[in-house]
Coordinates of C-alpha atoms in Angstrom, one line a residue:
M1 CA 6.1 -40.1 -26.1
A2 CA 6.3 -42.2 -23.0
L3 CA 5.9 -39.2 -20.7
D4 CA 3.7 -36.2 -21.5
S5 CA 1.2 -33.8 -19.9
T6 CA -1.2 -36.8 -19.2
G7 CA 1.5 -38.8 -17.4
F8 CA 3.5 -41.9 -18.2
K9 CA 2.3 -44.4 -20.7
R10 CA 4.3 -47.6 -21.0
K11 CA 4.5 -49.6 -24.2
R12 CA 3.0 -53.1 -24.0
F13 CA 4.5 -56.3 -25.6
A14 CA 2.0 -56.2 -28.5
E15 CA 2.9 -52.6 -29.3
L16 CA 6.6 -53.3 -29.2
V17 CA 6.2 -56.3 -31.5
L18 CA 4.2 -54.2 -34.0
E19 CA 6.8 -51.4 -34.0
M20 CA 9.7 -53.9 -34.4
E21 CA 7.9 -55.6 -37.3
E22 CA 7.4 -52.2 -39.0
K23 CA 11.1 -51.3 -38.5
A24 CA 12.2 -54.7 -39.8
K25 CA 10.2 -54.2 -43.0
E26 CA 11.5 -50.7 -43.4
A27 CA 15.1 -52.0 -43.1
F28 CA 14.8 -55.3 -45.0
G29 CA 11.9 -54.8 -47.3
A30 CA 8.1 -55.2 -47.1
Q31 CA 8.4 -58.9 -48.2
I32 CA 10.3 -60.0 -45.1
N33 CA 8.6 -62.7 -43.1
T34 CA 8.1 -61.5 -39.5
S35 CA 5.4 -64.1 -38.5
E36 CA 5.5 -65.8 -35.1
R37 CA 7.3 -68.9 -36.4
S38 CA 9.8 -67.2 -38.7
P39 CA 13.4 -66.9 -37.4
I40 CA 13.3 -63.1 -37.4
G41 CA 9.8 -63.0 -36.0
I42 CA 11.0 -65.2 -33.1
I43 CA 14.0 -62.9 -32.4
L44 CA 11.8 -59.8 -32.5
R45 CA 9.4 -61.3 -30.0
L46 CA 12.1 -62.4 -27.7
Y47 CA 13.6 -58.9 -27.7
A48 CA 10.2 -57.3 -27.3
W49 CA 9.4 -59.4 -24.3
F50 CA 12.5 -58.4 -22.3
L51 CA 12.0 -54.8 -23.5
S52 CA 8.4 -54.8 -22.2
L53 CA 9.8 -55.7 -18.8
S54 CA 12.0 -52.6 -18.8
W55 CA 9.0 -50.5 -19.7
Q56 CA 7.1 -52.0 -16.8
N57 CA 9.9 -51.2 -14.4
A58 CA 10.0 -47.6 -15.7
E59 CA 6.2 -47.3 -15.1
D60 CA 6.7 -48.7 -11.6
V61 CA 9.4 -46.1 -10.9
Y62 CA 7.1 -43.3 -12.1
N63 CA 4.2 -44.6 -10.0
S64 CA 6.3 -44.9 -6.9
G65 CA 6.4 -41.2 -6.5
Y66 CA 2.6 -40.8 -5.9
I67 CA 0.6 -41.8 -2.9
N68 CA -2.2 -43.3 -4.9
T69 CA 0.0 -45.6 -7.0
A70 CA 3.0 -46.3 -4.9
T71 CA 3.0 -49.7 -3.1
R72 CA 4.9 -51.5 -0.4
A73 CA 8.4 -50.1 0.2
S74 CA 8.0 -47.2 -2.2
L75 CA 4.8 -46.2 -0.4
S76 CA 6.5 -46.4 3.0
R77 CA 9.2 -44.0 1.8
L78 CA 6.6 -41.3 1.1
G79 CA 5.5 -41.3 4.7
P80 CA 8.4 -39.2 6.2
Y81 CA 7.4 -36.3 3.8
V82 CA 4.3 -35.8 5.9
G83 CA 5.8 -37.0 9.2
I84 CA 4.4 -40.5 9.4
Q85 CA 5.8 -44.0 9.2
R86 CA 4.2 -47.3 8.4
I87 CA 3.0 -49.2 11.5
Q88 CA 5.0 -52.4 11.8
A89 CA 3.7 -55.7 12.9
M90 CA 3.3 -55.9 16.7
R91 CA 3.5 -58.8 19.2
A92 CA 0.6 -59.5 21.4
T93 CA 1.0 -59.1 25.1
G94 CA -0.7 -60.3 28.3
S95 CA 0.0 -62.2 31.5
V96 CA -0.1 -65.8 32.7
T97 CA -0.2 -67.5 36.1
F98 CA 2.3 -70.2 36.8
T99 CA 1.8 -73.0 39.4
G100 CA 4.8 -74.9 40.7
T101 CA 7.4 -75.3 43.4
S102 CA 7.2 -72.5 46.0
G103 CA 10.2 -70.2 45.7
Y104 CA 11.2 -71.3 42.3
T105 CA 12.1 -68.4 39.8
V106 CA 10.8 -68.9 36.3
P107 CA 13.4 -67.1 34.1
A108 CA 12.6 -64.5 31.5
G109 CA 12.3 -66.1 28.1
F110 CA 10.5 -69.2 29.5
R111 CA 8.2 -70.4 26.7
I112 CA 4.6 -71.4 26.9
A113 CA 2.0 -72.0 24.2
T114 CA -1.6 -72.6 23.2
S115 CA -2.8 -76.1 22.1
S116 CA -2.8 -74.7 18.5
G117 CA 0.9 -73.9 18.7
V118 CA 0.9 -70.1 19.3
L119 CA 4.2 -69.5 21.2
F120 CA 4.7 -67.0 24.0
E121 CA 7.6 -66.1 26.3
I122 CA 7.6 -64.4 29.7
A123 CA 9.1 -60.9 29.7
D124 CA 10.6 -60.9 33.2
D125 CA 11.6 -63.3 35.9
V126 CA 8.9 -64.4 38.2
T127 CA 9.2 -66.1 41.6
L128 CA 6.5 -68.6 42.6
A129 CA 5.7 -67.3 46.1
S130 CA 3.5 -69.8 47.8
G131 CA 3.6 -71.9 44.6
T132 CA 2.0 -69.4 42.2
G133 CA 3.1 -66.3 40.4
D134 CA 2.0 -64.0 37.6
A135 CA 4.3 -63.0 34.7
P136 CA 3.9 -60.7 31.8
I137 CA 4.2 -62.4 28.4
R138 CA 4.6 -61.5 24.8
A139 CA 4.0 -63.5 21.6
V140 CA 7.2 -64.9 20.0
T141 CA 5.8 -64.0 16.5
A142 CA 4.3 -60.6 15.7
G143 CA 0.7 -60.6 14.3
R144 CA -2.9 -61.2 15.1
S145 CA -2.2 -64.9 15.8
G146 CA -1.0 -63.9 19.3
N147 CA -4.4 -62.5 20.3
V148 CA -5.8 -65.5 22.0
A149 CA -8.8 -66.0 24.4
A150 CA -8.6 -66.5 28.1
G151 CA -7.6 -70.0 29.2
Q152 CA -5.9 -70.9 26.0
I153 CA -2.2 -70.7 27.1
T154 CA -1.8 -74.1 28.9
I155 CA 1.2 -75.8 27.3
I156 CA 4.7 -75.6 28.9
V157 CA 7.1 -75.7 25.9
N158 CA 10.4 -76.3 27.8
P159 CA 9.2 -78.5 30.8
T160 CA 10.8 -78.3 34.2
P161 CA 9.7 -80.2 37.3
S162 CA 9.4 -76.9 39.2
V163 CA 6.6 -75.6 36.9
T164 CA 3.5 -77.8 36.8
A165 CA 0.9 -75.7 35.2
V166 CA 0.3 -72.4 33.4
T167 CA -2.8 -70.5 32.3
N168 CA -3.9 -67.0 31.2
A169 CA -6.9 -65.6 33.1
A170 CA -7.5 -62.9 30.5
E171 CA -7.2 -62.7 26.8
T172 CA -4.0 -61.4 25.2
G173 CA -4.1 -58.4 22.8
G174 CA -2.2 -55.8 20.9
G175 CA -1.0 -58.2 18.2
R176 CA -1.4 -56.9 14.7
E177 CA 0.0 -57.3 11.2
V178 CA 2.1 -54.7 9.4
E179 CA 0.0 -51.8 8.3
T180 CA -1.4 -52.4 4.8
D181 CA -1.1 -50.1 1.9
T182 CA -4.8 -49.1 2.2
E183 CA -4.4 -48.3 5.9
F184 CA -1.3 -46.3 5.3
R185 CA -2.8 -44.3 2.5
D186 CA -5.8 -43.4 4.7
R187 CA -3.5 -42.1 7.4
F188 CA -1.4 -40.3 4.8
R189 CA -4.4 -38.3 3.5
L190 CA -5.6 -37.4 7.0
S191 CA -2.1 -36.3 8.1
V192 CA -1.9 -33.6 5.5
A193 CA -5.3 -32.2 6.5
G194 CA -3.6 -29.0 7.8
G195 CA -0.2 -27.5 7.3
G196 CA 1.6 -24.8 9.2
A197 CA 0.9 -24.2 12.9
A198 CA -1.5 -22.4 15.3
T199 CA -4.6 -23.1 13.3
L200 CA -7.3 -25.7 14.1
D201 CA -6.6 -27.6 11.0
S202 CA -2.8 -27.6 11.6
I203 CA -3.3 -28.9 15.2
R204 CA -5.6 -31.6 14.0
G205 CA -3.3 -32.5 11.1
A206 CA -0.3 -32.7 13.5
L207 CA -2.2 -34.9 15.9
L208 CA -3.1 -37.3 13.1
R209 CA 0.6 -37.7 12.4
V210 CA 1.2 -39.0 15.9
S211 CA 1.8 -42.7 16.0
G212 CA -1.3 -44.6 17.2
V213 CA -3.7 -41.8 16.6
R214 CA -6.6 -42.8 14.4
A215 CA -8.9 -39.8 14.7
A216 CA -8.7 -36.2 16.0
T217 CA -10.6 -33.0 16.2
V218 CA -10.1 -29.6 17.8
I219 CA -12.7 -27.4 19.3
E220 CA -11.9 -23.8 20.4
N221 CA -13.4 -21.2 22.6
Y222 CA -12.4 -17.8 21.2
T223 CA -14.7 -15.8 23.5
S224 CA -13.8 -14.0 26.7
T225 CA -16.0 -16.3 28.9
A226 CA -16.1 -20.0 29.5
D227 CA -18.3 -21.9 27.1
G228 CA -21.1 -24.3 27.8
D229 CA -18.7 -27.3 28.1
G230 CA -16.4 -25.6 30.6
R231 CA -13.6 -24.6 28.3
P232 CA -11.9 -21.4 29.6
P233 CA -11.8 -18.2 27.6
K234 CA -9.3 -18.2 24.7
S235 CA -8.6 -22.0 24.8
F236 CA -9.0 -25.1 22.7
E237 CA -9.7 -28.7 23.4
A238 CA -8.2 -31.5 21.3
Y239 CA -10.1 -34.8 21.2
V240 CA -8.0 -37.7 20.2
L241 CA -8.6 -41.4 19.5
G242 CA -5.5 -43.5 20.4
G243 CA -1.9 -42.4 20.9
E244 CA 0.3 -42.0 23.9
P245 CA -0.3 -39.0 26.2
S246 CA 3.4 -37.8 26.1
D247 CA 3.4 -37.9 22.2
I248 CA 0.1 -36.0 22.0
G249 CA 1.2 -33.4 24.6
Q250 CA 4.5 -32.8 22.8
T251 CA 2.7 -32.4 19.5
I252 CA 0.2 -29.9 20.9
L253 CA 3.1 -27.8 22.4
A254 CA 4.9 -27.8 19.0
V255 CA 1.9 -26.5 17.0
K256 CA -0.3 -24.4 19.3
A257 CA -0.1 -20.7 19.3
A258 CA 1.9 -19.1 22.1
G259 CA -0.2 -18.0 25.1
I260 CA -3.2 -20.1 24.1
Q261 CA -4.3 -22.6 26.7
P262 CA -5.0 -26.3 25.8
W263 CA -7.8 -27.8 27.7
G264 CA -9.1 -31.3 28.4
S265 CA -9.5 -34.1 30.9
E266 CA -6.0 -35.5 30.3
S267 CA -2.9 -33.7 31.5
V268 CA 0.8 -34.3 30.7
I269 CA 3.9 -32.4 31.4
V270 CA 6.2 -32.0 28.3
Q271 CA 9.4 -30.0 27.9
D272 CA 10.3 -27.3 25.3
D273 CA 13.6 -27.0 23.6
G274 CA 14.9 -25.0 26.6
G275 CA 14.1 -27.8 29.0
F276 CA 11.2 -26.0 30.7
G277 CA 8.1 -28.0 31.5
H278 CA 4.6 -27.2 30.2
E279 CA 1.3 -28.7 31.1
M280 CA -0.6 -29.8 28.0
K281 CA -4.2 -30.9 28.3
F282 CA -6.4 -32.8 25.9
S283 CA -9.2 -35.4 26.0
Y284 CA -9.5 -38.9 24.6
A285 CA -12.5 -39.2 22.3
D286 CA -15.4 -41.4 23.3
E287 CA -15.6 -44.4 20.9
V288 CA -19.1 -45.3 19.8
T289 CA -19.4 -48.9 18.7
A290 CA -21.7 -49.1 15.7
H291 CA -23.4 -52.5 15.6
I292 CA -24.7 -53.1 12.1
R293 CA -27.2 -55.7 10.8
M294 CA -27.5 -56.2 7.1
T295 CA -30.3 -58.2 5.5
V296 CA -29.5 -58.8 1.8
S297 CA -31.2 -60.4 -1.2
T298 CA -28.8 -61.8 -3.7
D299 CA -28.6 -63.4 -7.1
V300 CA -26.3 -66.0 -8.7
R301 CA -23.5 -63.5 -9.0
F302 CA -23.1 -63.2 -5.2
P303 CA -19.7 -64.7 -4.4
A304 CA -19.1 -67.5 -1.9
D305 CA -17.3 -65.1 0.4
G306 CA -19.9 -62.4 -0.2
A307 CA -20.7 -62.0 3.5
A308 CA -17.0 -61.3 4.3
Q309 CA -16.9 -58.8 1.4
L310 CA -19.9 -57.0 2.7
T311 CA -18.4 -56.8 6.2
S312 CA -15.2 -55.4 4.9
A313 CA -17.0 -52.8 2.7
V314 CA -18.9 -51.5 5.7
I315 CA -15.8 -51.4 7.9
R316 CA -13.9 -49.4 5.3
Y317 CA -16.7 -46.8 5.4
V318 CA -17.2 -46.6 9.2
G319 CA -13.7 -47.5 10.4
G320 CA -12.4 -50.3 12.7
E321 CA -10.8 -53.7 12.6
D322 CA -11.5 -56.2 9.8
A323 CA -11.3 -60.0 10.3
D324 CA -7.7 -60.0 8.8
G325 CA -6.5 -57.5 11.3
S326 CA -6.6 -54.5 9.0
V327 CA -7.6 -51.3 10.8
Y328 CA -9.4 -48.7 8.7
V329 CA -9.6 -45.0 9.7
G330 CA -13.1 -44.6 8.3
L331 CA -15.3 -41.7 9.5
N332 CA -13.9 -38.5 11.0
M333 CA -14.5 -37.5 14.6
G334 CA -18.1 -36.2 15.0
E335 CA -19.2 -37.7 11.7
G336 CA -22.4 -39.7 11.8
V337 CA -23.1 -43.1 10.4
V338 CA -25.4 -42.6 7.4
I339 CA -27.7 -45.4 6.3
S340 CA -27.5 -44.5 2.6
R341 CA -23.7 -44.6 2.7
L342 CA -23.8 -48.0 4.2
I343 CA -26.2 -49.2 1.5
S344 CA -23.9 -47.8 -1.1
A345 CA -21.0 -49.6 0.4
A346 CA -23.0 -52.9 0.4
Y347 CA -23.8 -52.5 -3.3
S348 CA -20.1 -52.5 -4.1
V349 CA -20.3 -56.2 -3.7
E350 CA -21.4 -58.1 -6.8
G351 CA -24.7 -59.9 -6.7
I352 CA -26.6 -57.7 -4.3
V353 CA -30.3 -57.3 -5.3
D354 CA -31.6 -55.5 -2.2
V355 CA -30.3 -54.6 1.2
A356 CA -31.8 -53.4 4.5
I357 CA -29.6 -51.8 7.2
E358 CA -30.2 -51.6 10.9
L359 CA -28.0 -49.8 13.4
S360 CA -27.5 -50.1 17.2
T361 CA -25.1 -48.8 19.7
D362 CA -25.6 -51.6 22.2
G363 CA -26.4 -54.6 20.0
T364 CA -29.9 -54.8 21.6
T365 CA -32.0 -51.8 20.5
W366 CA -32.0 -51.5 16.7
G367 CA -33.2 -48.8 14.4
T368 CA -33.2 -47.7 10.7
S369 CA -32.2 -44.1 11.3
N370 CA -28.8 -42.5 10.9
L371 CA -26.5 -42.8 13.9
S372 CA -25.6 -39.3 15.2
I373 CA -22.2 -38.8 16.7
A374 CA -21.1 -35.9 18.9
A375 CA -18.1 -33.7 18.2
N376 CA -16.1 -35.5 20.9
E377 CA -17.1 -39.0 19.7
V378 CA -16.0 -41.2 16.8
A379 CA -17.9 -44.1 15.4
Q380 CA -16.1 -47.4 15.0
T381 CA -17.2 -50.9 14.1
A382 CA -15.6 -54.3 13.8
H383 CA -16.2 -57.6 12.1
G384 CA -17.5 -59.1 15.4
V385 CA -20.4 -56.6 15.7
I386 CA -21.6 -56.8 12.0
T387 CA -24.2 -59.4 11.1
V388 CA -25.0 -60.3 7.5
V389 CA -28.3 -62.1 6.9
I390 CA -28.9 -63.6 3.5
A391 CA -32.6 -63.5 2.8
S392 CA -34.2 -66.6 1.3

C-alpha cells in the first residue's frame, strides 16, 4: 500500500520496473525477454519512468500538508492556520543629501546608485534650499543588496545640470530577502506555543504571531502588592523583540483577560470592536549581543567553506542574521547561551577535531563560562561578531 499507518511510501523507478517485468512474465510467459535492450523491456522502462514522476508528485502532495516537509508555496499556505504569513523581501531605506542649484526641486523617483550598481530612488520631492537638501530613499530592488555603507551612494543615474552631487551620510538598512523555509518553520513552531486566551502561554503565542516579532515572554504579578520590578498588583508585563507598537498593543488587547492590567515602559492606545480606546503597555526586550570566538582544530575532511558553515551553525542555535541575510529565531527570551550547546553546534560541521569557545558581550572581555540572560533579555548574534580561528 502507498499510504498506511506509517505514512506515504512512494514507489521508485526500480520498484516499478521490477513489478512490470513480473506482470509481463505473468501475462506472456516466463521466457519473455524484458532486459534493458529488448523491445518490451524498453517500453516497460519508458512507462515506469513517467509513472515514477506521478508517484513523486503524489508524495509531494502528501508532504505539503505538514510543516516539517512542506516547502516553498505549500509551506506558506500553512501559515494562516496559525495566524502568520511568510515575510516577503523588503527594500532597503535610508536618506541622501543632494547638492545643486538652489531652489531646484528633485522629483520623487529620481534615481541614484552606488559605484557597484545598486540602484536607489528618492521617495519624495526635495527642494534644494541654499543648494542642498536631504531626501528619503529606497532601493529599487528588494533584498540585502540595498544595505550599503555610508558614503557609497554617489552616482547620479539620470543626470541633470541642477543636481551636481549626491551622497549618503549614513548606511542604508532594512533590506532583506524573502523569509526562507527554515526561518518560517521556526516562527511557525513558536507561534503555536500557546492556544486560547488569557493565559501566559496564549499571550506569548499571540505576540509571536505578530509580524516582525522574533521573541516574546510574559511575566505576571498575581499578588496583591507591587513586585520588586514595580509591576502593579494583578498585572502582567510582556517583553517583545521587534514588531510595531500598534500591532503589539492590539494583540495584547485581543488575548488578555478582562480587568487585568498590562504593564511596561511602552504605551499605545488601541481600539476595541466598539471603537473605545484602551491603553496597552508592554516593554521592548533588551537585546544582548553574543560575541563568539571559536578556535578549531580540523582534519582533511574540513570543507573549504568550513568557517562559514561553523558561523551558520552557531547563528542557528543562538539566533540572529547570517551572512546570506537569513534571520534565525534561535534562543527564547531569557534563555542563556550555553558553551556545550555551541560546541555541539560546531561539531555538526564535518572535519572538526577539537573546538574551544569564548564568549563576550562587548567584544573586548572574553570568557569561557555560559552567558546568563535575564528574563527581559534575549541573546542574539550575527556573522559579523563571530570569529573562527583555524588552529595550525
